Every structure is written in structure tokens, then in C-alpha cells.
C-alpha positions as a printed Julia matrix, in Angstrom:
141×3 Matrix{Float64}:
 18.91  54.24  319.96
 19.55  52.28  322.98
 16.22  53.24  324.84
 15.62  53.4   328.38
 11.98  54.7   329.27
 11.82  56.91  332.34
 10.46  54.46  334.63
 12.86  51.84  333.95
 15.42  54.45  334.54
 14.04  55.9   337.29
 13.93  52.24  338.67
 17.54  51.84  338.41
 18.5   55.4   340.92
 20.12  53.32  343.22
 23.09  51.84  341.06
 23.45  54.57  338.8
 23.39  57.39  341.82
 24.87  55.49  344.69
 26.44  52.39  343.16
 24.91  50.11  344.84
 25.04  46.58  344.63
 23.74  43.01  346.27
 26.51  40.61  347.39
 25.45  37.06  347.4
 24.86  35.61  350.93
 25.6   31.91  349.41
 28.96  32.89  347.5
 30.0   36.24  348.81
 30.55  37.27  345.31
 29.34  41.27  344.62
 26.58  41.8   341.69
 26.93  45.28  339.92
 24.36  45.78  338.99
 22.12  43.98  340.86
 20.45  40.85  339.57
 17.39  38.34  340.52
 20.02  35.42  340.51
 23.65  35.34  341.93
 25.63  35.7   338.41
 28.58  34.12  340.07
 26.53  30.99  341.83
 23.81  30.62  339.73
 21.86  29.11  342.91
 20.96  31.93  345.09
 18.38  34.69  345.55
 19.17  35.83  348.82
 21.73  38.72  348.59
 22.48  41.62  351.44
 22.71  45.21  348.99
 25.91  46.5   349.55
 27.58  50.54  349.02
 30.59  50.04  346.57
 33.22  52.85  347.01
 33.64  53.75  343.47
 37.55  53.25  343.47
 39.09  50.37  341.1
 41.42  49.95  338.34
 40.42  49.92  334.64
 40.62  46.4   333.52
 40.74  47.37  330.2
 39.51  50.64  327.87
 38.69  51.87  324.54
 38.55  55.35  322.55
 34.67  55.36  321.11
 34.59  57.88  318.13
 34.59  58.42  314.37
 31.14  57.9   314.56
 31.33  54.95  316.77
 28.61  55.92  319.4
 25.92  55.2   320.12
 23.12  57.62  318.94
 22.51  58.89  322.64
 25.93  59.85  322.53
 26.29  61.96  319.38
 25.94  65.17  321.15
 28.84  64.34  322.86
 31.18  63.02  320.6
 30.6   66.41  318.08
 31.43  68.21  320.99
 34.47  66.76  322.18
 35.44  63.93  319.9
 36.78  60.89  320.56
 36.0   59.66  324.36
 37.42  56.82  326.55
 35.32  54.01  327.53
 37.07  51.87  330.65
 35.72  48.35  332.07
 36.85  48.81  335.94
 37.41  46.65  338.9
 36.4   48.18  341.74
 37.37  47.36  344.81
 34.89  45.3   346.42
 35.38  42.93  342.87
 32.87  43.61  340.35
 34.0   45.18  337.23
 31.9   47.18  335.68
 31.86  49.78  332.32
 31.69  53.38  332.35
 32.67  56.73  330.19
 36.12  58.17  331.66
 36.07  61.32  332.33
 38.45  64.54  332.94
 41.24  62.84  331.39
 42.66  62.42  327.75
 42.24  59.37  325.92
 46.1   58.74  325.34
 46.45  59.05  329.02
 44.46  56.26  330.19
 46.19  52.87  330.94
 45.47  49.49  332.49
 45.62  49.77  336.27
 45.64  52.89  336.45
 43.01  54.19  339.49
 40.08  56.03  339.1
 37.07  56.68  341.37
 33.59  57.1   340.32
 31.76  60.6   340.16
 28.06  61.19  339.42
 27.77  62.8   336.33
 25.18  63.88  333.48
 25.58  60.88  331.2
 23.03  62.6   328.21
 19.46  63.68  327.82
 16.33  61.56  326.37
 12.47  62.28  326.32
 14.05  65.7   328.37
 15.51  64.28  331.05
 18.85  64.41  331.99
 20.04  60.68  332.75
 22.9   60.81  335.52
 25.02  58.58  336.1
 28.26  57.33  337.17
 31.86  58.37  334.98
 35.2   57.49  336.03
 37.91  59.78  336.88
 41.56  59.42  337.66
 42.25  58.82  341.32
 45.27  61.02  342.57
 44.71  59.46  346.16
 44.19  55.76  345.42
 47.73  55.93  343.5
């Protein structure tokens, strides 16, 4: 199992709540999530956090199932099966990965926009982890 103790979890609120992220004052280039070192520049530290909107494009997607997940996941997939996985560019230009939500699988497509929504993601050591999921976006089409 992919584990995340509480307090690293707990330590990450800010992106997974409010999708926030540090744009590099050297490069201008947006880190999702947030990192010591510019990703982009490789030679800054000095960032100014920034509030992403949510709203992108999936970049790209996958179906996870078949017994493809991962175990925090299992739950999940006996539930409802299969489930779409989408890497999206959001606005502001980072992309980043999330679960895809209120749509079906054979439905998603590249470019098409979503927005994020906070969502349970699953529950470990009893707590529900929440998160971010991606759902289409009627008004950003």
C-alpha cells in the first residue's frame, strides 16, 4: 500500500484542499505541488504560493481496473469498477494527476475541460483522506 501517515497528510491540506501551489519568482513557472526547488529552473528557492482555479484540460487519461489499483483503492474499484485516471493542465500551467469523477470512462477525451472538486479520495488508519477529483466542466466548454 502506498502509505501516507497522518501527519504527512495532514501536512499536505493546502494542495490537496485548496490547490495551492508556489510559482517561481526566478522563472515564473507554477509548481503543483509545491517543491523546495523550482522543478522548472532548478536554481531557485524563492517562490510566491499561488491559488490555482482547478479548471484545465486532461492532457492525457487512463481506465485503472481489473485489479489494476492500487490497494487503497480496492474499495472503490469493487464498487464501481473500472475508473478514469486523467493527467490535467490546468490553467495557470502545471499539469497534474487526479481520479475523474461523475463521468464514464468511454466519455472522457483529450481536451476535454474539467474543473477540480474536493472529494473523499479513500480511508486509511480511519481517516478519510480528501482530496481533489476532476469533473467535466459544462462552463469552461
Amino acid at each position: 500500500m502506498a502509505h501516507v501517515s497522518v501527519p504527512m497528510y495532514w501536512r499536505t491540506i493546502p494542495q490537496r484542499y485548496r490547490l495551492v501551489g508556489h510559482k517561481c519568482k526566478k522563472c515564473g513557472k507554477v509548481n503543483f505541488p509545491p517543491k523546495g526547488v523550482c522543478k522548472y529552473c532548478n536554481a531557485s528557492s524563492d517562490f510566491e504560493e499561488i491559488q490555482l482555479s482547478g479548471r484545465g484540460k486532461v492532457h492525457t487519461f487512463t481506465l485503472i481496473g481489473a485489479g489494476g489499483a492500487p490497494p487503497e483503492f480496492a474499495e472503490q474499484e469493487k464498487a464501481g469498477g473500472s475508473y478514469p485516471v486523467a493527467i490535467v493542465e490546468l490553467e495557470k500551467g502545471p499539469k497534474v494527476i487526479g481520479q475523474m469523477a461523475d463521468v464514464n470512462g468511454k466519455d472522457v477525451k483529450i481536451d476535454m475541460p474539467v474543473r477540480a472538486e474536493l472529494r473523499r479520495i479513500y480511508r486509511e488508519e480511519g481517516v478519510i483522506r480528501y482530496g481533489f477529483k476532476f469533473v467535466p466542466d459544462t462552463e469552461g466548454a
